[in-house]
Structures are given as C-alpha cells and as structure tokens.
C-alpha cells in the first residue's frame, strides 16, 4: 500500500488526526437539533479566519471551483463584463469558467511568475467610464507558480479609479495559511475549499459574500440552482440546508477553525512564513530559482522551483512517488516539466518540511541533477534551529 505522508503538494494537504476523527462521524439526521451546533460554529469560525465582521459565509458540498461558480452565478448576468489577470493555471481556469457562463472577460495576461498588475487594473477601470465592468477577479495565491498577489493593492486600484466593480478573490491556497483580510481589503466574495488551509478532505466550497455582493443576488440572472445563496441562506435561518449537507465535513470545518484560532492566526501565518523561508533558502542552495519573479511575490504556501534546462522536473515528482512514497507537485499547463512544486500550506511543521527537502534532494541526485546531497537541507536546518 502506498502511504504518502506527509504530502508536499499544495492541496489536498496533510490532515491532523483530530480533524480526520472530526470528519468521521456516525450518521446524524441533519434535520435534528444537533446540527445547528455544528453548522453555526463552522460558519462563525470561517468568518474569523477571513477577518470579517460582515461577511455571509456559505458552505456548499463541492470544491473551490464550485466557489468560483457560486461567486459568478449569484452576482452577474450573461454578457456582463469582468476584469481578470491570467498569471497561471488557476487564474486561467477561472477565466475559462467566466467565458463558459457567457461573461465577457477583459483579460490582462502577464508572464507566469508575475503577480496581478494593480496599476494596469487601475488604468483599465479608470477608462471604463460607463462602468461596464461588474467584477474584478483576483487569484490571491497562484498555486501553479507560487506567486502571491497584493489584494490590498487591487482594492486600492479599484478605489482610485472610483469604480463600483465588485472584488472577487480566489483564496483557495492562501486562506488559513496566509494572511487574508476580507473586510480591510474590501473583498466582496472570498472563495476557498476545505482541502487546503483548512486541512480537511476535499468536499466543501467555502464562499463568503460581503453585504454588497449579497445584494446583487436579486438582479443576477446567470442560471443557478444548486449554488443559489438564497436557498442556502433560507436553510441556515432554520438551522438546515436546502439539500443533504455533508455533516462530517462541516464538523471537520468547525474543528479546523477552532484549531487555527487556538494556535492564533498570526502564529499560523508566522509558521508558514518561517517554513517557506527555510524552503526558499534550501532552493537557493540548490542554485535553482523560484518561478516567482521577485521576493515580494514569493508565496508562503507553495514554492514553484524552476529546474535547470535539459532536465525534466516531472521526473522528480514521479520518482518521489514511486521510490520514496512522497508527493510533490508537478508543473501545470504551460510550465509542465519546467518546475516542480513543494506545497507547505496547511498542517505542516518545520521538521516535516525538512524531510520533504531531504527527499527532493535524493530524487534530484538519483536523476543526475547537479546537486550535492544535504546542501539545501543544511541551510534549512540552520534556519529552523535559529528561528523556531
Ligand atoms: C486548488 C485551487 C483551486 C481549485 O480548487 P478545487 O478545490 O480543486 O476545485 C482554485 N484556485 C486555486 C488558487 C487553487 O489552489
């Protein structure tokens, strides 16, 4: 049997034993009184993790992608225009979803490895005098390239242009591992899934709506049924669901938010920053650049590592799995073979990260990459020892 634990992929992430047990529940009638004590603490916990006082949180049996669809279909109409940046495979897929829904997308394409160009967004929004653009789509952390974008800067761009567009943020690989300030950044819909920062199995789409976004639901005409937030809201008002909820997953989310909040959000973010810094130091010692173009873009939840020309990065991922039962992420889409990714979000300690670096080195050595065993591990050990 293959037992790849811990995993070093940017989702699904490692599951703490307590959360595995929280998810594994005997059947509960979701119409019985006990369900409210699972549902409401989970919703409140998510709000706290998002640093929001005013958001309305919705949990759909789905994944992060279903969260994208929830954001679009509850706020927009066919033919509406949205502004988005394509800087990696996840932002690209979200744009594709918009197109399939009949939205018009103004796409700002930047080289993969770059962040969202807020200044360019501002120019486009300022030029849109008739306010045709209804929403701005931003991928906070582009998981394909390990690039974090500055959401506060995107909000500032919208405000400087005095534009009323809503701000939708994909926080699937940031929320719960990296700082996310829904209210302060003026995020109108924040989206994530259960299997990344919340350390659970895949199965929940988590979407949080600002009052402004919630108000759009009556005028939005994109087809929706399963993802209609009005039905979900009506369900929550009577402690229930418009259909059968995955009670165990919601119980897991309640526990996951408890776990994050009791560690302290700032401590969680500091842990991920410290682990990510150790990984980056190791990567530098391997003489391999990160795919992210500059330090302010370096993600604390995933590092995408560019391998030297003439080597196939996918072989690292395959060998790690076949020989060492260890999971790394490969390059997605146009960067397949050019990079591999070390996911370091969710439930991870500095010591677990050290073992991942050691396995990556063994794989590269086995494959004849120009690497000295221990080179990266040694600097990461020094970093761990002196900063923990
Ligand atoms: C994982 C991920 C998604 C997709 O989420 P699913 O849960 O697989 O549907 C979307 N955006 C980003 C940034 C991601 O990392």
PDB file of N, CA and C and ligand atoms in Angstrom, residues 10 63-66 68 90 139 141-143 170-173 193 195-196, ligand 1:
ATOM      1  N   UNK A  10       0.430  21.236  -2.894  1.00  0.00           N
ATOM      2  CA  UNK A  10      -0.358  22.388  -2.415  1.00  0.00           C
ATOM      3  C   UNK A  10      -1.844  22.086  -2.421  1.00  0.00           C
ATOM      4  N   UNK A  63     -16.093  21.818  -4.281  1.00  0.00           N
ATOM      5  CA  UNK A  63     -14.681  22.152  -4.019  1.00  0.00           C
ATOM      6  C   UNK A  63     -14.496  23.629  -4.338  1.00  0.00           C
ATOM      7  N   UNK A  64     -13.276  24.094  -4.265  1.00  0.00           N
ATOM      8  CA  UNK A  64     -13.000  25.508  -4.525  1.00  0.00           C
ATOM      9  C   UNK A  64     -13.587  25.982  -5.849  1.00  0.00           C
ATOM     10  N   UNK A  65     -13.515  25.147  -6.864  1.00  0.00           N
ATOM     11  CA  UNK A  65     -14.054  25.528  -8.177  1.00  0.00           C
ATOM     12  C   UNK A  65     -15.539  25.842  -8.100  1.00  0.00           C
ATOM     13  N   UNK A  66     -16.260  25.118  -7.262  1.00  0.00           N
ATOM     14  CA  UNK A  66     -17.681  25.405  -7.057  1.00  0.00           C
ATOM     15  C   UNK A  66     -17.856  26.769  -6.390  1.00  0.00           C
ATOM     16  N   UNK A  68     -15.970  29.373  -7.100  1.00  0.00           N
ATOM     17  CA  UNK A  68     -15.903  30.326  -8.226  1.00  0.00           C
ATOM     18  C   UNK A  68     -17.289  30.482  -8.846  1.00  0.00           C
ATOM     19  N   UNK A  90      -4.565  28.446 -12.449  1.00  0.00           N
ATOM     20  CA  UNK A  90      -5.832  28.606 -11.729  1.00  0.00           C
ATOM     21  C   UNK A  90      -6.572  29.859 -12.184  1.00  0.00           C
ATOM     22  N   UNK A 139      -6.754  36.195  -8.212  1.00  0.00           N
ATOM     23  CA  UNK A 139      -6.283  34.965  -7.570  1.00  0.00           C
ATOM     24  C   UNK A 139      -5.198  35.371  -6.579  1.00  0.00           C
ATOM     25  N   UNK A 141      -3.350  33.712  -4.420  1.00  0.00           N
ATOM     26  CA  UNK A 141      -2.123  32.915  -4.458  1.00  0.00           C
ATOM     27  C   UNK A 141      -2.219  31.970  -5.658  1.00  0.00           C
ATOM     28  N   UNK A 142      -1.447  32.245  -6.694  1.00  0.00           N
ATOM     29  CA  UNK A 142      -1.472  31.417  -7.906  1.00  0.00           C
ATOM     30  C   UNK A 142      -0.671  30.158  -7.603  1.00  0.00           C
ATOM     31  N   UNK A 143      -1.392  29.098  -7.338  1.00  0.00           N
ATOM     32  CA  UNK A 143      -0.785  27.852  -6.855  1.00  0.00           C
ATOM     33  C   UNK A 143       0.116  27.209  -7.913  1.00  0.00           C
ATOM     34  N   UNK A 170     -10.062  34.614  -5.246  1.00  0.00           N
ATOM     35  CA  UNK A 170      -9.778  33.192  -5.058  1.00  0.00           C
ATOM     36  C   UNK A 170      -8.676  33.104  -4.003  1.00  0.00           C
ATOM     37  N   UNK A 171      -9.063  32.655  -2.818  1.00  0.00           N
ATOM     38  CA  UNK A 171      -8.076  32.489  -1.751  1.00  0.00           C
ATOM     39  C   UNK A 171      -7.897  31.010  -1.439  1.00  0.00           C
ATOM     40  N   UNK A 172      -8.083  30.162  -2.445  1.00  0.00           N
ATOM     41  CA  UNK A 172      -8.122  28.714  -2.188  1.00  0.00           C
ATOM     42  C   UNK A 172      -6.818  28.228  -1.553  1.00  0.00           C
ATOM     43  N   UNK A 173      -5.681  28.724  -2.044  1.00  0.00           N
ATOM     44  CA  UNK A 173      -4.422  28.226  -1.465  1.00  0.00           C
ATOM     45  C   UNK A 173      -3.766  29.244  -0.533  1.00  0.00           C
ATOM     46  N   UNK A 193     -11.602  26.240  -0.497  1.00  0.00           N
ATOM     47  CA  UNK A 193     -12.098  24.872  -0.410  1.00  0.00           C
ATOM     48  C   UNK A 193     -11.629  24.274   0.903  1.00  0.00           C
ATOM     49  N   UNK A 195      -9.854  21.528   1.445  1.00  0.00           N
ATOM     50  CA  UNK A 195      -8.674  20.643   1.452  1.00  0.00           C
ATOM     51  C   UNK A 195      -7.322  21.343   1.400  1.00  0.00           C
ATOM     52  N   UNK A 196      -7.321  22.656   1.655  1.00  0.00           N
ATOM     53  CA  UNK A 196      -6.021  23.344   1.609  1.00  0.00           C
ATOM     54  C   UNK A 196      -5.706  23.892   2.996  1.00  0.00           C
TER      55      UNK A 196
HETATM   56  C1  LIG B   1      -6.723  24.219  -5.626  1.00  0.00           C
HETATM   57  C2  LIG B   1      -7.076  25.536  -6.215  1.00  0.00           C
HETATM   58  C3  LIG B   1      -8.268  25.744  -6.913  1.00  0.00           C
HETATM   59  C4  LIG B   1      -9.203  24.629  -7.246  1.00  0.00           C
HETATM   60  O1  LIG B   1      -9.857  24.196  -6.163  1.00  0.00           O
HETATM   61  P1  LIG B   1     -10.615  22.775  -6.193  1.00  0.00           P
HETATM   62  O2  LIG B   1     -10.921  22.616  -4.748  1.00  0.00           O
HETATM   63  O3  LIG B   1      -9.647  21.778  -6.715  1.00  0.00           O
HETATM   64  O4  LIG B   1     -11.799  22.928  -7.036  1.00  0.00           O
HETATM   65  C5  LIG B   1      -8.574  27.002  -7.345  1.00  0.00           C
HETATM   66  N1  LIG B   1      -7.725  28.034  -7.142  1.00  0.00           N
HETATM   67  C6  LIG B   1      -6.556  27.875  -6.520  1.00  0.00           C
HETATM   68  C7  LIG B   1      -5.672  29.051  -6.337  1.00  0.00           C
HETATM   69  C8  LIG B   1      -6.195  26.622  -6.033  1.00  0.00           C
HETATM   70  O5  LIG B   1      -5.030  26.458  -5.412  1.00  0.00           O
END
